[in-house]
Coordinates of C-alpha atoms and ligand atoms in Angstrom, one line a residue:
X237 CA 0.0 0.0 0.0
X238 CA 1.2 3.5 -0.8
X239 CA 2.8 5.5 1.8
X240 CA 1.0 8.9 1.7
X241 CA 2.6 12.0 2.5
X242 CA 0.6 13.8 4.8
X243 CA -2.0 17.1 4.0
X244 CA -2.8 19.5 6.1
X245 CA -6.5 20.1 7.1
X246 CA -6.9 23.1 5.0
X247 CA -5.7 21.3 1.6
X248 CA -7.5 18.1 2.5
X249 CA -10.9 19.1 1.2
X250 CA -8.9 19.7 -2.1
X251 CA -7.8 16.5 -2.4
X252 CA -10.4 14.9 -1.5
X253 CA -12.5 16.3 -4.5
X254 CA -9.5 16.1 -7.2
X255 CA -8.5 12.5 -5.9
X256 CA -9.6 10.1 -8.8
X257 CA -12.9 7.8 -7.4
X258 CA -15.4 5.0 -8.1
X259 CA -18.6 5.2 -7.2
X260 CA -20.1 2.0 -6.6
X261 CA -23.4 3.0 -4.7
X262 CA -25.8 5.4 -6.4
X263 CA -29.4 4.8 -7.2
X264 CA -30.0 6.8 -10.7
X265 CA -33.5 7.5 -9.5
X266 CA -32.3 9.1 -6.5
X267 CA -30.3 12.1 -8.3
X268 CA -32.9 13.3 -10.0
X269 CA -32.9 17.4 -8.7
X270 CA -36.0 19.3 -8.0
X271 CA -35.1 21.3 -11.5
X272 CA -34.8 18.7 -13.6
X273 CA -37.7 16.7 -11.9
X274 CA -40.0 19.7 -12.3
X275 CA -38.8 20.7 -15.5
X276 CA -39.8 16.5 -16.7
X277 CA -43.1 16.4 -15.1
X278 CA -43.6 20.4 -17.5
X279 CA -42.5 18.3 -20.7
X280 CA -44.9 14.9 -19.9
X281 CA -48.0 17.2 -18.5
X282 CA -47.8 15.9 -15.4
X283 CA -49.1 17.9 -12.3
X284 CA -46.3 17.7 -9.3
X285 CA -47.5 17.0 -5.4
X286 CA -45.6 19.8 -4.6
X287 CA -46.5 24.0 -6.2
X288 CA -42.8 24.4 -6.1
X289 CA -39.0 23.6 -6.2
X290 CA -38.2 24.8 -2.6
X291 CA -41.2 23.4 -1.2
X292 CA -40.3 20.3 -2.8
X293 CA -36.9 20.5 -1.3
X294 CA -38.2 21.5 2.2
X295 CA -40.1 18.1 2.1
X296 CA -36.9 15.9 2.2
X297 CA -36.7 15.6 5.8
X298 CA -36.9 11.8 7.0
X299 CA -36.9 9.6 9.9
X300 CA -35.7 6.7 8.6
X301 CA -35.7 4.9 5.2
X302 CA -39.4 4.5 4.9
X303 CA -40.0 8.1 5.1
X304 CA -37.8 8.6 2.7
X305 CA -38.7 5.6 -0.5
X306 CA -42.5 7.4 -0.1
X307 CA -41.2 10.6 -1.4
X308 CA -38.6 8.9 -3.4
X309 CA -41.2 7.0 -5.0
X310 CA -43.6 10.3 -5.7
X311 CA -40.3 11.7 -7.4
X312 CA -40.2 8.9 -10.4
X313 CA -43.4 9.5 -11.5
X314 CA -42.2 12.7 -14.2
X315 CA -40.2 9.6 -15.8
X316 CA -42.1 8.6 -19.0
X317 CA -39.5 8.3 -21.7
X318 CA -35.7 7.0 -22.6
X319 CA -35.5 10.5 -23.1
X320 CA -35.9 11.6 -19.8
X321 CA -34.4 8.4 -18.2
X322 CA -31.4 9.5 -20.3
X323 CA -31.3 13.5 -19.3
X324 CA -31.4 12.0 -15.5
X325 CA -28.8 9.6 -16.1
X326 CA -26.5 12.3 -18.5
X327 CA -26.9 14.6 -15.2
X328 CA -25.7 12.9 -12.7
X329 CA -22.5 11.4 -14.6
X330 CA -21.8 15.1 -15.8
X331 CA -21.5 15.9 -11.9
X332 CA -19.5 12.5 -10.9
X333 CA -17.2 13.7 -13.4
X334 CA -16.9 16.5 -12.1
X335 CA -16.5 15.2 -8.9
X336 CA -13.0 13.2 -10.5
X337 CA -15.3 10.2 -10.7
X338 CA -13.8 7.7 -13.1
X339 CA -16.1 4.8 -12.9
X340 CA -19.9 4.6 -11.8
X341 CA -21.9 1.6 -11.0
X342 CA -25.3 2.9 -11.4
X343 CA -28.5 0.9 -9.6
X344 CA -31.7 1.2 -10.8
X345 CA -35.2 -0.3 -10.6
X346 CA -37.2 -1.6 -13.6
X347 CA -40.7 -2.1 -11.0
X348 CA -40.9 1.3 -10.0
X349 CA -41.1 2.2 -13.3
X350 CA -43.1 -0.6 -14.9
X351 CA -45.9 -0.5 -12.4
X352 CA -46.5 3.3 -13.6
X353 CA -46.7 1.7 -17.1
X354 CA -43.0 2.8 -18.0
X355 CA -41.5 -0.4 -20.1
X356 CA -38.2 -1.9 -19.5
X357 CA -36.7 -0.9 -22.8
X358 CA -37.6 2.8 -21.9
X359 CA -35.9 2.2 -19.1
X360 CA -32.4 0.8 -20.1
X361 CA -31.8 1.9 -23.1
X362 CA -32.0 5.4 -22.0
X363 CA -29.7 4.8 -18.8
X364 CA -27.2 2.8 -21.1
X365 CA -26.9 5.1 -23.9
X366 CA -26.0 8.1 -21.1
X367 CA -23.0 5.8 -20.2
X368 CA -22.1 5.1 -23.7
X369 CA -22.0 9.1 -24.0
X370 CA -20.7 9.7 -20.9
X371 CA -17.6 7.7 -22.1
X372 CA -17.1 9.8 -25.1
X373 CA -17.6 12.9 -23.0
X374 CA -16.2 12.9 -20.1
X375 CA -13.8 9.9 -20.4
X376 CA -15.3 8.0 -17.5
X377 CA -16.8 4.1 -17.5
X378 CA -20.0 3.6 -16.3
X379 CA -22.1 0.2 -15.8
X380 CA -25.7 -0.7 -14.6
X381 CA -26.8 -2.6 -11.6
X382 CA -30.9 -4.0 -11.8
X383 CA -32.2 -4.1 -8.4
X384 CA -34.9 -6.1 -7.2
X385 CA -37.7 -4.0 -4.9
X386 CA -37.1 -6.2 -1.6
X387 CA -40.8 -5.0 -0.5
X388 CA -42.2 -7.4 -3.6
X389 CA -42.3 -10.6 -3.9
X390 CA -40.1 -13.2 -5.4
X391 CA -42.5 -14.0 -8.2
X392 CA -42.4 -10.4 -8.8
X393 CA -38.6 -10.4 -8.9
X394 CA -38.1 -13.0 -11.3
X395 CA -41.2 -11.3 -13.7
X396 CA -38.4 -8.4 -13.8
X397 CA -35.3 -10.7 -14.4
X398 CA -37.1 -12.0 -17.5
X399 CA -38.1 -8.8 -18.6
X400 CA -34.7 -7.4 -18.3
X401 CA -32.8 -10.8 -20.1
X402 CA -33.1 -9.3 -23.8
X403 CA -30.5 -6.2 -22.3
X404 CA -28.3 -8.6 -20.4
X405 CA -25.1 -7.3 -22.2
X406 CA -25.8 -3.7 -20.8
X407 CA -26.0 -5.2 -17.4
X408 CA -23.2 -5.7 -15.4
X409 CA -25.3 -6.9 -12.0
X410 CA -28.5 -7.1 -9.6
X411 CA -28.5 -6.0 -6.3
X412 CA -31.5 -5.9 -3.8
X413 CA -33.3 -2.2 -2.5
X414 CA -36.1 -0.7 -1.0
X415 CA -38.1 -1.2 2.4
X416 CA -35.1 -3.8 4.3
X417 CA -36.9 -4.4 7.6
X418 CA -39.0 -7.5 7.1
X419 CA -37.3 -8.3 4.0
X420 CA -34.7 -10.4 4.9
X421 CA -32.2 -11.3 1.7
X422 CA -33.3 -15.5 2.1
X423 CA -36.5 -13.9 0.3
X424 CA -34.6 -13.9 -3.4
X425 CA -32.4 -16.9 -2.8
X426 CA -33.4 -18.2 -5.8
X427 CA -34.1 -15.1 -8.6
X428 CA -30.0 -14.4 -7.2
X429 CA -29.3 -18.0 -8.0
X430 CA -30.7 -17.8 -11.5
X431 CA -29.1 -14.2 -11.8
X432 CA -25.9 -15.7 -10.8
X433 CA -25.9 -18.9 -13.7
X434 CA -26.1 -15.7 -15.9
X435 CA -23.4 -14.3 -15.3
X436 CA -24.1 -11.0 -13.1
X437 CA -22.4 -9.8 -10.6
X438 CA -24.5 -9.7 -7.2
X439 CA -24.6 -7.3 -4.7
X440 CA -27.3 -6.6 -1.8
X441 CA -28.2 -3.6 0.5
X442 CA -28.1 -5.4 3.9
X443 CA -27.1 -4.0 7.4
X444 CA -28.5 -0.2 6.7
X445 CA -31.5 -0.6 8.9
X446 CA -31.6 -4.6 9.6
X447 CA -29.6 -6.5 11.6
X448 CA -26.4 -8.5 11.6
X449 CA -28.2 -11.7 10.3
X450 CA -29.2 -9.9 6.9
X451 CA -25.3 -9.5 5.9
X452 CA -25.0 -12.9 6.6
X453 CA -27.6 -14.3 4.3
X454 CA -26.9 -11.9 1.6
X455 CA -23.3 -13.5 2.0
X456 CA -24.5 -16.9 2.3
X457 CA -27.5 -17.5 1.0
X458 CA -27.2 -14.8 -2.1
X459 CA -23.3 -14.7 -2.6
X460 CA -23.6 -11.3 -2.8
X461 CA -19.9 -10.0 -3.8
X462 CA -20.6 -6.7 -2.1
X463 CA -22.4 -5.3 0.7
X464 CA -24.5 -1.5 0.0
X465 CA -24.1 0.0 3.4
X466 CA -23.5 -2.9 6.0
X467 CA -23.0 -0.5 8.5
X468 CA -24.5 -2.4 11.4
X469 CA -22.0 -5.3 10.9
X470 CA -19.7 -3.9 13.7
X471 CA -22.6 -5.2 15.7
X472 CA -21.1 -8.3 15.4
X473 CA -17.4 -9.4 16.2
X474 CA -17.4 -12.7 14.1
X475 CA -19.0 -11.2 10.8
X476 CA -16.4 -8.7 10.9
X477 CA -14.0 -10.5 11.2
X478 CA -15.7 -12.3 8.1
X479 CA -16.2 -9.3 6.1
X480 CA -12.0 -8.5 6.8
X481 CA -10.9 -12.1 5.6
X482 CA -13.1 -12.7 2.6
X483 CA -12.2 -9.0 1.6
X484 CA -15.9 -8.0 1.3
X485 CA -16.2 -4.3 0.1
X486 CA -18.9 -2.4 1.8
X487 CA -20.2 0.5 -0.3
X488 CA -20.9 3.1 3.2
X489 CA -22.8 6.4 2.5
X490 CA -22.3 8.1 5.3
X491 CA -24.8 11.5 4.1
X492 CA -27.6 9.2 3.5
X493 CA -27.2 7.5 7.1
X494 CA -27.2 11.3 8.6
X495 CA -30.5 11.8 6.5
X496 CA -31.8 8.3 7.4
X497 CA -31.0 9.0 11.4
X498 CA -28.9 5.5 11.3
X499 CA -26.1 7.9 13.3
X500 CA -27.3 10.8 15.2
X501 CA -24.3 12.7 13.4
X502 CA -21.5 12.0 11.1
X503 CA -19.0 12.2 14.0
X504 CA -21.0 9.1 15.1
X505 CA -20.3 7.6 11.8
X506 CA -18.4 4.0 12.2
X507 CA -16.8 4.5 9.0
X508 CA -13.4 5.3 11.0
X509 CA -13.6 1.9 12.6
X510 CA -14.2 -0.1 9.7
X511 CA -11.1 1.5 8.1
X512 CA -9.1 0.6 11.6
X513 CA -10.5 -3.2 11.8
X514 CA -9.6 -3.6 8.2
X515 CA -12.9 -3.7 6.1
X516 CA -12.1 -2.9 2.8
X517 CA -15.2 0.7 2.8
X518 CA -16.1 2.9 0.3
X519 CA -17.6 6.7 0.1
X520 CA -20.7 6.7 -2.0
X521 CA -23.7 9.3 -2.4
X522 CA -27.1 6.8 -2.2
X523 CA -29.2 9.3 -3.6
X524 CA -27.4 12.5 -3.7
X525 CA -30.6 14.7 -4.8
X526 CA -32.2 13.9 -1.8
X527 CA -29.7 13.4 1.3
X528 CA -27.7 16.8 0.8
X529 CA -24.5 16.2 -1.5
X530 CA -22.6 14.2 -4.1
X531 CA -19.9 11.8 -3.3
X532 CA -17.4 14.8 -2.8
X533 CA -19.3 16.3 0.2
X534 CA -19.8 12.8 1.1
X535 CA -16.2 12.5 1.4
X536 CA -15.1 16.2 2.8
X537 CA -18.4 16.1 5.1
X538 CA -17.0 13.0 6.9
X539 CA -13.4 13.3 7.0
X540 CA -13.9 16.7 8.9
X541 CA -16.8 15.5 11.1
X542 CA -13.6 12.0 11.9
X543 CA -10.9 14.1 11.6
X544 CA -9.6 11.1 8.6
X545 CA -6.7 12.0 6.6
X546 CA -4.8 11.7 3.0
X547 CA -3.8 7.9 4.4
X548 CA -7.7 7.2 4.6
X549 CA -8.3 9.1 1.9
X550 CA -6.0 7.3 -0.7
X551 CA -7.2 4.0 0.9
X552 CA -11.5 4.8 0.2
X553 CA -10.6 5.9 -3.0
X554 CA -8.0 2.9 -3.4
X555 CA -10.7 0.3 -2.5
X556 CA -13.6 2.1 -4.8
X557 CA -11.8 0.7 -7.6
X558 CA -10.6 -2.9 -5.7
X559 CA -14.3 -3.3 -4.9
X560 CA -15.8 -2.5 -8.7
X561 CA -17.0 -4.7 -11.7
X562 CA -14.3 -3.3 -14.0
X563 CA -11.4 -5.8 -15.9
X564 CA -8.2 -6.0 -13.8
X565 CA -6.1 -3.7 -16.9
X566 CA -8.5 -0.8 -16.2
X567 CA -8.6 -1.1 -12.2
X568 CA -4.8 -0.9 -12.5
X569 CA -4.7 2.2 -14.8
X570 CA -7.4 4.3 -12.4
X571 CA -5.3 3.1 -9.6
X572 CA -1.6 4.1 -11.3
X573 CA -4.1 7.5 -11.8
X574 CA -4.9 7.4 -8.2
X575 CA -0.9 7.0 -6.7
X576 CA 0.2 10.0 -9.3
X577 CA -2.7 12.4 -7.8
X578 CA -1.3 11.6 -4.0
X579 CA 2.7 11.6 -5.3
X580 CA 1.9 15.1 -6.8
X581 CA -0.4 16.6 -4.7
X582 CA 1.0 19.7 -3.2
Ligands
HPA97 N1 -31.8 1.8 0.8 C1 -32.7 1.0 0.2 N2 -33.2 1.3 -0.9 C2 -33.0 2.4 -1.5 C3 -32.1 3.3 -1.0 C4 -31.5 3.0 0.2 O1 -30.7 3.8 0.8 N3 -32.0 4.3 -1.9 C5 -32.9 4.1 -2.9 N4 -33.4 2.9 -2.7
ZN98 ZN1 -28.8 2.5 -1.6

């Protein structure tokens, strides 16, 4: 591991934003600004819930997750066409590049969408063709991630893996979202098998809300390869200690647990620890439209509220790309990126 040489606390926040970066946990529907959302539901003649922006935006104060997927939810309905799933998409990667992000890993739902009528095609084709761009425009990869709405049912989930198996060459995974208590990973033990004889990469939000025991099965009984959040693992000694031997990434948002009240504050935050016991974590956004920043405040938020330094820093951004879908010659070149930012970083 690089030796870093150390930053002061006034230059940190620079290098934090011009440090290059994966972002492996994002949900595409969850960027989507009050402008943009307002200026989509204009184009498809649809009336919005709220009269305007900054009531809209006054509205995003939450409890916990629920609170939060029922306005979430409210907020997809201006999406009617590739068109607009492909201005959303186009957005957010314009600002990750921005932010010095070099590689996304993008979640979205197909249900959401399809139980307002939406079809799939609309759906996909307009997220991939935004990546395709976004690779002649700003240089960067980007891949998609399907996820399965935990609060369905199975039959439901496998209804969207079929509907989704004509674009399985602009997928690069599945993961598992939405309501976690009560909807414990076991639940899709078999829609992640048949995902997994396909080739996809799998991945599961477990441990944001729910216990200990959710991690597990996602590990066990999905083979999930990554764990979205997993911050209530330090609950439990032996799973950590699992989590540090199998090298299982955790994809942390630290804003969106603020929002979410899983921490009181970010100085609460267990990110430090993980970093300390050895987990290999990662900084991510969740849904940066809604929980007050994009993976750079994400990142300059908490390193002030832990007091983390360049060290830290180099090792997130270090593991972002260990922890991604992308072919071992590429993961090398973003990390030979990475090491020239910190060697030349003044
Ligand atoms: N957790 C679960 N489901 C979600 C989230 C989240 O943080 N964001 C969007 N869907
Ligand atoms: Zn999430």
């Amino acid at each position: 591991m690089l030796k870093v040489k150390p930053v002061s606390a006034e230059r940190l926040p620079e290098l934090l934003r011009c440090m290059p970066k994966a972002e492996l946990h994002m949900h595409i529907e969850g960027s989507l600004e009050p402008e943009l959302m307002f200026a989509l539901g204009q184009r498809n003649g649809i009336s919005m819930a709220y009269p305007d922006i900054d009531s809209l935006r006054r509205a995003y104060v939450f409890d916990n997750l629920q609170d939060f997927l029922d306005i979430y939810h409210a907020g997809t309905l201006v999406l009617r066409t590739e068109q607009d799933f492909y201005d959303m998409t186009h957005a957010y990667l314009a600002r990750a590049a921005a932010d010095n992000v070099l590689h996304a890993e993008i979640f979205f739902d197909t249900q959401t969408h399809t139980g307002h009528g939406v079809s799939v095609d609309v759906v996909i084709n307009g997220l991939h063709r935004a990546c395709i761009d976004a690779h002649a425009e700003f240089g960067m990869s980007a891949s998609l991630i399907l996820c399965f709405l935990r609060h369905l049912s199975e039959q439901e989930a496998f209804e969207c893996l079929e509907q989704a198996l004509p674009y399985r060459d602009k997928l690069v995974g599945v993961g598992l979202a939405s309501s976690e208590m009560g909807h414990p990973p076991e639940k899709f033990a078999r829609v992640f098998a048949r995902a997994r004889e396909l080739g996809l990469r799998l991945v599961a939000h477990a441990g944001e809300e729910g216990p200990p025991a959710y991690i597990w099965s996602a590990l066990d009984v999905l083979k999930v390869e990554r764990i979205d959040h997993g911050v209530q693992a330090m609950k439990d000694p032996a799973l950590m200690a699992r989590l540090v031997q199998d090298r299982i990434p955790l994809t942390v948002c630290p804003l969106s647990n603020l929002k979410l009240r899983v921490f009181p504050n970010l100085a609460g935050h267990n990110l430090a620890r993980m970093l300390d016991a050895g987990i290999v974590a990662t900084v991510n956004s969740d849904d940066p439209a809604y929980f007050g920043g994009y993976i750079n405040e994400n990142f300059t938020q908490t390193f002030a509220a832990l007091g983390l330094g360049a060290q830290h820093a180099y090792q997130l951004a270090r593991n972002s790309f260990e922890a991604s879908f992308i072919d071992e010659a590429l993961k090398r070149q973003y990390i030979d990126r990475l090491a020239v930012t910190f060697e030349t970083f003044e």
